[in-house]
């Protein structure tokens, strides 16, 4: 890949120029420190702790085939500074990734998976992020891919807004749920069990409906459950349910 350059938008008299090059072995330690700095800034506002992979895994990835690791650098006063990093692959990497490749095959999608994308905090909002995505989309076209796929924390509003302006849409997500716990005794009171063979009565829980921006999923129709016209049967009280529970604390 030939080095590519672009000028950043800046109010300075001389606008810094960004050059793209591939990651070399001599860059590994410096790039790792750059990633830690970027993720430290992200973690100031997100509930989910975002972090790059371990340094050991980062070094292993460099030795693997089929992975693109790109640096975005600026030069000044004879010194090169890393301002952006992108890592992508045609297949899902590692064993700690919970993304399901079957999901994409069933939808005739051939993604380029963006494993890492980092922009220096001092260079955000100056066109560098768009330059990084332009390069990744260019690679995707050259590799015959149909989509770019990446992961972002759902409450990272700054990043979400940026990706939506670039026509990214939501596929699926893990949602963090919270429930306020009321203070009470540490041990719950005795509770009678249902009679052997009887079905325990479980209170119905309303399903959580997650919104999706996937245009393909939006076209799918979902069947609605028909309301039952049968009168509810009276509940049977088992013998075990009517018997007073023992208060002995021994098992």
PDB file of C-alpha atoms in Angstrom:
ATOM      1  CA  UNK A   1       0.000   0.000   0.000  1.00  0.00           C
ATOM      2  CA  UNK A   2       1.425   3.364  -0.959  1.00  0.00           C
ATOM      3  CA  UNK A   3       1.453   6.008   1.752  1.00  0.00           C
ATOM      4  CA  UNK A   4      -1.633   8.208   1.492  1.00  0.00           C
ATOM      5  CA  UNK A   5      -1.854  11.773   2.719  1.00  0.00           C
ATOM      6  CA  UNK A   6      -4.653  14.138   3.639  1.00  0.00           C
ATOM      7  CA  UNK A   7      -4.783  17.536   5.320  1.00  0.00           C
ATOM      8  CA  UNK A   8      -6.723  17.994   8.531  1.00  0.00           C
ATOM      9  CA  UNK A   9      -9.089  20.888   9.065  1.00  0.00           C
ATOM     10  CA  UNK A  10      -7.423  23.260  11.474  1.00  0.00           C
ATOM     11  CA  UNK A  11      -7.375  26.880  12.457  1.00  0.00           C
ATOM     12  CA  UNK A  12      -3.575  26.898  12.406  1.00  0.00           C
ATOM     13  CA  UNK A  13      -1.621  28.603   9.656  1.00  0.00           C
ATOM     14  CA  UNK A  14      -0.116  25.267   8.656  1.00  0.00           C
ATOM     15  CA  UNK A  15      -2.539  22.360   8.603  1.00  0.00           C
ATOM     16  CA  UNK A  16      -1.042  19.020   9.655  1.00  0.00           C
ATOM     17  CA  UNK A  17      -0.985  16.362   6.967  1.00  0.00           C
ATOM     18  CA  UNK A  18      -1.886  12.780   7.818  1.00  0.00           C
ATOM     19  CA  UNK A  19      -0.082   9.887   6.193  1.00  0.00           C
ATOM     20  CA  UNK A  20      -1.218   6.245   6.200  1.00  0.00           C
ATOM     21  CA  UNK A  21       1.242   3.410   6.481  1.00  0.00           C
ATOM     22  CA  UNK A  22       1.247  -0.169   7.669  1.00  0.00           C
ATOM     23  CA  UNK A  23       2.268  -1.096  11.192  1.00  0.00           C
ATOM     24  CA  UNK A  24       5.880  -2.289  11.551  1.00  0.00           C
ATOM     25  CA  UNK A  25       7.465  -4.289  14.336  1.00  0.00           C
ATOM     26  CA  UNK A  26       9.299  -1.222  15.590  1.00  0.00           C
ATOM     27  CA  UNK A  27       5.909   0.495  16.096  1.00  0.00           C
ATOM     28  CA  UNK A  28       4.357  -2.116  18.399  1.00  0.00           C
ATOM     29  CA  UNK A  29       5.193  -0.661  21.816  1.00  0.00           C
ATOM     30  CA  UNK A  30       4.475   2.907  20.755  1.00  0.00           C
ATOM     31  CA  UNK A  31       1.146   1.916  19.208  1.00  0.00           C
ATOM     32  CA  UNK A  32       0.125  -0.003  22.330  1.00  0.00           C
ATOM     33  CA  UNK A  33       0.752   3.088  24.478  1.00  0.00           C
ATOM     34  CA  UNK A  34      -1.294   5.146  22.021  1.00  0.00           C
ATOM     35  CA  UNK A  35      -4.244   2.734  22.288  1.00  0.00           C
ATOM     36  CA  UNK A  36      -4.164   2.833  26.086  1.00  0.00           C
ATOM     37  CA  UNK A  37      -4.272   6.632  25.988  1.00  0.00           C
ATOM     38  CA  UNK A  38      -7.255   6.717  23.625  1.00  0.00           C
ATOM     39  CA  UNK A  39      -9.290   4.150  25.564  1.00  0.00           C
ATOM     40  CA  UNK A  40      -8.521   5.946  28.831  1.00  0.00           C
ATOM     41  CA  UNK A  41     -10.339   8.986  27.432  1.00  0.00           C
ATOM     42  CA  UNK A  42     -13.288   6.893  26.213  1.00  0.00           C
ATOM     43  CA  UNK A  43     -13.731   5.268  29.626  1.00  0.00           C
ATOM     44  CA  UNK A  44     -14.389   8.612  31.304  1.00  0.00           C
ATOM     45  CA  UNK A  45     -18.016   8.560  30.115  1.00  0.00           C
ATOM     46  CA  UNK A  46     -18.996   4.930  29.424  1.00  0.00           C
ATOM     47  CA  UNK A  47     -20.502   2.406  31.845  1.00  0.00           C
ATOM     48  CA  UNK A  48     -18.937  -0.517  29.996  1.00  0.00           C
ATOM     49  CA  UNK A  49     -15.170  -0.559  30.414  1.00  0.00           C
ATOM     50  CA  UNK A  50     -13.748  -0.279  26.926  1.00  0.00           C
ATOM     51  CA  UNK A  51     -10.191  -1.423  26.398  1.00  0.00           C
ATOM     52  CA  UNK A  52      -7.966  -2.786  23.672  1.00  0.00           C
ATOM     53  CA  UNK A  53      -6.982  -6.423  23.833  1.00  0.00           C
ATOM     54  CA  UNK A  54      -4.141  -7.377  26.141  1.00  0.00           C
ATOM     55  CA  UNK A  55      -0.672  -6.427  25.027  1.00  0.00           C
ATOM     56  CA  UNK A  56       0.173 -10.113  24.617  1.00  0.00           C
ATOM     57  CA  UNK A  57      -2.752 -10.542  22.216  1.00  0.00           C
ATOM     58  CA  UNK A  58      -1.885  -7.298  20.434  1.00  0.00           C
ATOM     59  CA  UNK A  59       1.609  -8.630  19.732  1.00  0.00           C
ATOM     60  CA  UNK A  60       0.182 -11.979  18.585  1.00  0.00           C
ATOM     61  CA  UNK A  61      -2.146 -10.276  16.106  1.00  0.00           C
ATOM     62  CA  UNK A  62       0.841  -8.694  14.403  1.00  0.00           C
ATOM     63  CA  UNK A  63       2.154 -12.170  13.537  1.00  0.00           C
ATOM     64  CA  UNK A  64      -1.169 -13.441  12.166  1.00  0.00           C
ATOM     65  CA  UNK A  65      -2.109 -13.405   8.496  1.00  0.00           C
ATOM     66  CA  UNK A  66      -5.148 -11.778   6.927  1.00  0.00           C
ATOM     67  CA  UNK A  67      -5.137  -8.792   9.283  1.00  0.00           C
ATOM     68  CA  UNK A  68      -4.602  -5.186   8.244  1.00  0.00           C
ATOM     69  CA  UNK A  69      -3.010  -2.919  10.863  1.00  0.00           C
ATOM     70  CA  UNK A  70      -2.769   0.677   9.717  1.00  0.00           C
ATOM     71  CA  UNK A  71      -1.194   3.713  11.344  1.00  0.00           C
ATOM     72  CA  UNK A  72      -2.243   7.299  10.691  1.00  0.00           C
ATOM     73  CA  UNK A  73       0.673   9.599  11.450  1.00  0.00           C
ATOM     74  CA  UNK A  74       1.673  13.256  11.257  1.00  0.00           C
ATOM     75  CA  UNK A  75       5.229  14.534  11.107  1.00  0.00           C
ATOM     76  CA  UNK A  76       6.676  17.704  12.532  1.00  0.00           C
ATOM     77  CA  UNK A  77      10.109  18.887  13.602  1.00  0.00           C
ATOM     78  CA  UNK A  78      11.561  15.639  12.319  1.00  0.00           C
ATOM     79  CA  UNK A  79       9.374  13.545  14.637  1.00  0.00           C
ATOM     80  CA  UNK A  80       6.459  11.270  13.733  1.00  0.00           C
ATOM     81  CA  UNK A  81       3.327  11.177  15.907  1.00  0.00           C
ATOM     82  CA  UNK A  82       0.654   8.456  15.835  1.00  0.00           C
ATOM     83  CA  UNK A  83      -2.782  10.081  15.660  1.00  0.00           C
ATOM     84  CA  UNK A  84      -4.899   7.142  14.485  1.00  0.00           C
ATOM     85  CA  UNK A  85      -4.954   3.353  14.308  1.00  0.00           C
ATOM     86  CA  UNK A  86      -7.191   0.898  12.468  1.00  0.00           C
ATOM     87  CA  UNK A  87      -7.228  -2.895  12.525  1.00  0.00           C
ATOM     88  CA  UNK A  88      -9.506  -4.980  10.324  1.00  0.00           C
ATOM     89  CA  UNK A  89      -9.903  -8.529   9.023  1.00  0.00           C
ATOM     90  CA  UNK A  90     -12.148 -10.626   6.805  1.00  0.00           C
ATOM     91  CA  UNK A  91     -12.881 -13.031   9.679  1.00  0.00           C
ATOM     92  CA  UNK A  92     -13.694 -12.612  13.365  1.00  0.00           C
ATOM     93  CA  UNK A  93     -10.518 -12.682  15.423  1.00  0.00           C
ATOM     94  CA  UNK A  94      -9.766 -14.433  18.703  1.00  0.00           C
ATOM     95  CA  UNK A  95     -11.761 -16.642  21.036  1.00  0.00           C
ATOM     96  CA  UNK A  96     -13.001 -13.821  23.286  1.00  0.00           C
ATOM     97  CA  UNK A  97     -15.159 -12.289  20.565  1.00  0.00           C
ATOM     98  CA  UNK A  98     -18.875 -13.064  20.882  1.00  0.00           C
ATOM     99  CA  UNK A  99     -19.836 -11.906  17.390  1.00  0.00           C
ATOM    100  CA  UNK A 100     -21.669 -14.600  15.414  1.00  0.00           C
ATOM    101  CA  UNK A 101     -20.444 -15.075  11.843  1.00  0.00           C
ATOM    102  CA  UNK A 102     -23.555 -17.110  10.987  1.00  0.00           C
ATOM    103  CA  UNK A 103     -25.655 -13.960  11.424  1.00  0.00           C
ATOM    104  CA  UNK A 104     -23.908 -12.392   8.443  1.00  0.00           C
ATOM    105  CA  UNK A 105     -23.916 -15.504   6.254  1.00  0.00           C
ATOM    106  CA  UNK A 106     -27.690 -15.861   6.620  1.00  0.00           C
ATOM    107  CA  UNK A 107     -28.093 -12.293   5.345  1.00  0.00           C
ATOM    108  CA  UNK A 108     -25.686 -12.623   2.407  1.00  0.00           C
ATOM    109  CA  UNK A 109     -23.348 -10.124   4.044  1.00  0.00           C
ATOM    110  CA  UNK A 110     -19.589 -10.330   3.541  1.00  0.00           C
ATOM    111  CA  UNK A 111     -18.229  -7.933   6.149  1.00  0.00           C
ATOM    112  CA  UNK A 112     -14.877  -6.404   6.748  1.00  0.00           C
ATOM    113  CA  UNK A 113     -14.653  -6.573  10.541  1.00  0.00           C
ATOM    114  CA  UNK A 114     -13.153  -3.475  12.147  1.00  0.00           C
ATOM    115  CA  UNK A 115     -11.469  -4.881  15.253  1.00  0.00           C
ATOM    116  CA  UNK A 116      -9.937  -1.630  16.482  1.00  0.00           C
ATOM    117  CA  UNK A 117     -10.409   2.000  15.486  1.00  0.00           C
ATOM    118  CA  UNK A 118      -8.771   4.723  17.537  1.00  0.00           C
ATOM    119  CA  UNK A 119      -8.302   8.460  16.994  1.00  0.00           C
ATOM    120  CA  UNK A 120      -6.168  10.679  19.208  1.00  0.00           C
ATOM    121  CA  UNK A 121      -8.413  12.913  21.390  1.00  0.00           C
ATOM    122  CA  UNK A 122      -6.607  16.079  20.227  1.00  0.00           C
ATOM    123  CA  UNK A 123      -7.389  15.238  16.599  1.00  0.00           C
ATOM    124  CA  UNK A 124     -11.059  14.350  16.927  1.00  0.00           C
ATOM    125  CA  UNK A 125     -13.533  16.580  15.094  1.00  0.00           C
ATOM    126  CA  UNK A 126     -10.918  17.570  12.524  1.00  0.00           C
ATOM    127  CA  UNK A 127     -11.668  15.087   9.748  1.00  0.00           C
ATOM    128  CA  UNK A 128      -9.320  12.323  10.868  1.00  0.00           C
ATOM    129  CA  UNK A 129     -12.105   9.881  11.791  1.00  0.00           C
ATOM    130  CA  UNK A 130     -13.653  10.294   8.345  1.00  0.00           C
ATOM    131  CA  UNK A 131     -10.261   9.709   6.754  1.00  0.00           C
ATOM    132  CA  UNK A 132      -9.862   6.452   8.710  1.00  0.00           C
ATOM    133  CA  UNK A 133     -13.309   5.206   7.638  1.00  0.00           C
ATOM    134  CA  UNK A 134     -12.671   6.234   4.022  1.00  0.00           C
ATOM    135  CA  UNK A 135      -9.545   4.067   4.055  1.00  0.00           C
ATOM    136  CA  UNK A 136     -11.429   1.116   5.590  1.00  0.00           C
ATOM    137  CA  UNK A 137     -14.259   1.392   3.051  1.00  0.00           C
ATOM    138  CA  UNK A 138     -11.651   1.503   0.294  1.00  0.00           C
ATOM    139  CA  UNK A 139     -10.097  -1.726   1.606  1.00  0.00           C
ATOM    140  CA  UNK A 140     -13.544  -3.329   1.869  1.00  0.00           C
ATOM    141  CA  UNK A 141     -14.255  -2.619  -1.803  1.00  0.00           C
ATOM    142  CA  UNK A 142     -10.871  -3.995  -2.848  1.00  0.00           C
ATOM    143  CA  UNK A 143     -11.498  -7.194  -0.830  1.00  0.00           C
ATOM    144  CA  UNK A 144     -14.976  -7.709  -2.293  1.00  0.00           C
ATOM    145  CA  UNK A 145     -16.752  -7.008   1.006  1.00  0.00           C
ATOM    146  CA  UNK A 146     -20.300  -5.688   1.215  1.00  0.00           C
ATOM    147  CA  UNK A 147     -20.260  -4.110   4.682  1.00  0.00           C
ATOM    148  CA  UNK A 148     -18.074  -2.605   7.368  1.00  0.00           C
ATOM    149  CA  UNK A 149     -18.940  -4.050  10.796  1.00  0.00           C
ATOM    150  CA  UNK A 150     -17.720  -2.626  14.088  1.00  0.00           C
ATOM    151  CA  UNK A 151     -18.696  -2.524  17.757  1.00  0.00           C
ATOM    152  CA  UNK A 152     -19.283   0.602  19.843  1.00  0.00           C
ATOM    153  CA  UNK A 153     -20.569   1.158  23.388  1.00  0.00           C
ATOM    154  CA  UNK A 154     -24.268   2.097  23.245  1.00  0.00           C
ATOM    155  CA  UNK A 155     -23.804   5.086  25.532  1.00  0.00           C
ATOM    156  CA  UNK A 156     -20.793   6.410  23.638  1.00  0.00           C
ATOM    157  CA  UNK A 157     -23.006   9.095  22.130  1.00  0.00           C
ATOM    158  CA  UNK A 158     -20.188  10.968  20.425  1.00  0.00           C
ATOM    159  CA  UNK A 159     -19.059   7.887  18.495  1.00  0.00           C
ATOM    160  CA  UNK A 160     -22.629   6.772  17.696  1.00  0.00           C
ATOM    161  CA  UNK A 161     -23.488  10.165  16.239  1.00  0.00           C
ATOM    162  CA  UNK A 162     -20.364  10.072  14.098  1.00  0.00           C
ATOM    163  CA  UNK A 163     -21.051   6.571  12.755  1.00  0.00           C
ATOM    164  CA  UNK A 164     -24.693   7.367  11.978  1.00  0.00           C
ATOM    165  CA  UNK A 165     -23.611  10.340   9.879  1.00  0.00           C
ATOM    166  CA  UNK A 166     -21.545   7.812   7.941  1.00  0.00           C
ATOM    167  CA  UNK A 167     -24.653   5.639   7.266  1.00  0.00           C
ATOM    168  CA  UNK A 168     -23.905   2.961   9.882  1.00  0.00           C
ATOM    169  CA  UNK A 169     -27.001   1.340  11.396  1.00  0.00           C
ATOM    170  CA  UNK A 170     -27.637  -0.818  14.433  1.00  0.00           C
ATOM    171  CA  UNK A 171     -27.551  -4.602  13.960  1.00  0.00           C
ATOM    172  CA  UNK A 172     -27.886  -5.959  17.474  1.00  0.00           C
ATOM    173  CA  UNK A 173     -26.624  -5.078  20.916  1.00  0.00           C
ATOM    174  CA  UNK A 174     -26.093  -6.254  24.454  1.00  0.00           C
ATOM    175  CA  UNK A 175     -28.128  -4.033  26.763  1.00  0.00           C
ATOM    176  CA  UNK A 176     -27.197  -3.283  30.354  1.00  0.00           C
ATOM    177  CA  UNK A 177     -30.252  -3.445  32.641  1.00  0.00           C
ATOM    178  CA  UNK A 178     -30.471  -2.154  36.201  1.00  0.00           C
ATOM    179  CA  UNK A 179     -33.044  -2.549  38.969  1.00  0.00           C
ATOM    180  CA  UNK A 180     -33.086  -0.683  42.254  1.00  0.00           C
ATOM    181  CA  UNK A 181     -32.803  -3.072  45.197  1.00  0.00           C
ATOM    182  CA  UNK A 182     -34.904  -2.346  48.286  1.00  0.00           C
ATOM    183  CA  UNK A 183     -33.124  -2.861  51.603  1.00  0.00           C
ATOM    184  CA  UNK A 184     -34.466  -5.834  53.557  1.00  0.00           C
ATOM    185  CA  UNK A 185     -33.332  -8.640  55.820  1.00  0.00           C
ATOM    186  CA  UNK A 186     -30.239 -10.418  54.548  1.00  0.00           C
ATOM    187  CA  UNK A 187     -31.965 -13.840  54.476  1.00  0.00           C
ATOM    188  CA  UNK A 188     -35.336 -14.335  52.803  1.00  0.00           C
ATOM    189  CA  UNK A 189     -38.198 -15.804  54.876  1.00  0.00           C
ATOM    190  CA  UNK A 190     -39.160 -19.497  54.467  1.00  0.00           C
ATOM    191  CA  UNK A 191     -41.006 -20.297  51.255  1.00  0.00           C
ATOM    192  CA  UNK A 192     -43.211 -23.391  50.623  1.00  0.00           C
ATOM    193  CA  UNK A 193     -42.415 -25.465  47.566  1.00  0.00           C
ATOM    194  CA  UNK A 194     -44.920 -26.729  45.021  1.00  0.00           C
ATOM    195  CA  UNK A 195     -46.135 -30.315  45.173  1.00  0.00           C
ATOM    196  CA  UNK A 196     -43.909 -32.807  43.372  1.00  0.00           C
ATOM    197  CA  UNK A 197     -44.919 -33.005  39.721  1.00  0.00           C
ATOM    198  CA  UNK A 198     -46.939 -29.789  39.884  1.00  0.00           C
ATOM    199  CA  UNK A 199     -46.015 -26.830  37.704  1.00  0.00           C
ATOM    200  CA  UNK A 200     -44.695 -23.899  39.696  1.00  0.00           C
ATOM    201  CA  UNK A 201     -46.621 -20.670  39.225  1.00  0.00           C
ATOM    202  CA  UNK A 202     -44.378 -18.031  37.682  1.00  0.00           C
ATOM    203  CA  UNK A 203     -45.429 -14.436  37.431  1.00  0.00           C
ATOM    204  CA  UNK A 204     -45.400 -13.286  33.779  1.00  0.00           C
ATOM    205  CA  UNK A 205     -42.685 -10.826  32.830  1.00  0.00           C
ATOM    206  CA  UNK A 206     -43.190  -8.352  30.016  1.00  0.00           C
ATOM    207  CA  UNK A 207     -40.605  -8.919  27.271  1.00  0.00           C
ATOM    208  CA  UNK A 208     -37.971  -6.264  26.643  1.00  0.00           C
ATOM    209  CA  UNK A 209     -38.304  -5.011  23.056  1.00  0.00           C
ATOM    210  CA  UNK A 210     -35.062  -3.655  21.666  1.00  0.00           C
ATOM    211  CA  UNK A 211     -35.178  -1.065  18.887  1.00  0.00           C
ATOM    212  CA  UNK A 212     -33.256  -1.778  15.728  1.00  0.00           C
ATOM    213  CA  UNK A 213     -32.147   0.368  12.837  1.00  0.00           C
ATOM    214  CA  UNK A 214     -31.430  -2.589  10.590  1.00  0.00           C
ATOM    215  CA  UNK A 215     -33.451  -1.870   7.414  1.00  0.00           C
ATOM    216  CA  UNK A 216     -33.572  -5.598   6.633  1.00  0.00           C
ATOM    217  CA  UNK A 217     -34.930  -6.481  10.048  1.00  0.00           C
ATOM    218  CA  UNK A 218     -37.469  -3.658   9.840  1.00  0.00           C
ATOM    219  CA  UNK A 219     -39.101  -5.269   6.808  1.00  0.00           C
ATOM    220  CA  UNK A 220     -39.705  -8.561   8.566  1.00  0.00           C
ATOM    221  CA  UNK A 221     -43.202  -9.077   9.942  1.00  0.00           C
ATOM    222  CA  UNK A 222     -43.781 -10.473  13.403  1.00  0.00           C
ATOM    223  CA  UNK A 223     -46.833 -12.504  14.316  1.00  0.00           C
ATOM    224  CA  UNK A 224     -48.935 -11.218  17.199  1.00  0.00           C
ATOM    225  CA  UNK A 225     -50.270 -13.582  19.798  1.00  0.00           C
ATOM    226  CA  UNK A 226     -54.052 -13.871  19.659  1.00  0.00           C
ATOM    227  CA  UNK A 227     -55.857 -13.102  22.895  1.00  0.00           C
ATOM    228  CA  UNK A 228     -57.286 -16.198  24.557  1.00  0.00           C
ATOM    229  CA  UNK A 229     -61.065 -16.406  24.838  1.00  0.00           C
ATOM    230  CA  UNK A 230     -61.014 -19.179  27.419  1.00  0.00           C
ATOM    231  CA  UNK A 231     -61.857 -18.356  30.997  1.00  0.00           C
ATOM    232  CA  UNK A 232     -58.885 -18.825  33.328  1.00  0.00           C
ATOM    233  CA  UNK A 233     -58.944 -21.984  35.370  1.00  0.00           C
ATOM    234  CA  UNK A 234     -59.139 -21.612  39.150  1.00  0.00           C
ATOM    235  CA  UNK A 235     -55.785 -22.101  40.834  1.00  0.00           C
ATOM    236  CA  UNK A 236     -55.296 -25.324  42.748  1.00  0.00           C
ATOM    237  CA  UNK A 237     -53.738 -25.096  46.134  1.00  0.00           C
ATOM    238  CA  UNK A 238     -51.420 -28.002  46.801  1.00  0.00           C
ATOM    239  CA  UNK A 239     -51.153 -29.643  50.176  1.00  0.00           C
ATOM    240  CA  UNK A 240     -47.584 -28.478  50.422  1.00  0.00           C
ATOM    241  CA  UNK A 241     -48.709 -24.944  49.662  1.00  0.00           C
ATOM    242  CA  UNK A 242     -51.266 -24.830  52.491  1.00  0.00           C
ATOM    243  CA  UNK A 243     -49.073 -26.421  55.111  1.00  0.00           C
ATOM    244  CA  UNK A 244     -47.368 -23.924  57.366  1.00  0.00           C
ATOM    245  CA  UNK A 245     -43.668 -23.686  56.607  1.00  0.00           C
ATOM    246  CA  UNK A 246     -41.231 -24.846  59.230  1.00  0.00           C
ATOM    247  CA  UNK A 247     -39.102 -22.200  60.846  1.00  0.00           C
ATOM    248  CA  UNK A 248     -36.217 -24.510  61.714  1.00  0.00           C
ATOM    249  CA  UNK A 249     -33.059 -23.088  60.164  1.00  0.00           C
ATOM    250  CA  UNK A 250     -31.380 -26.491  59.767  1.00  0.00           C
ATOM    251  CA  UNK A 251     -31.433 -28.005  56.260  1.00  0.00           C
TER     252      UNK A 251
END
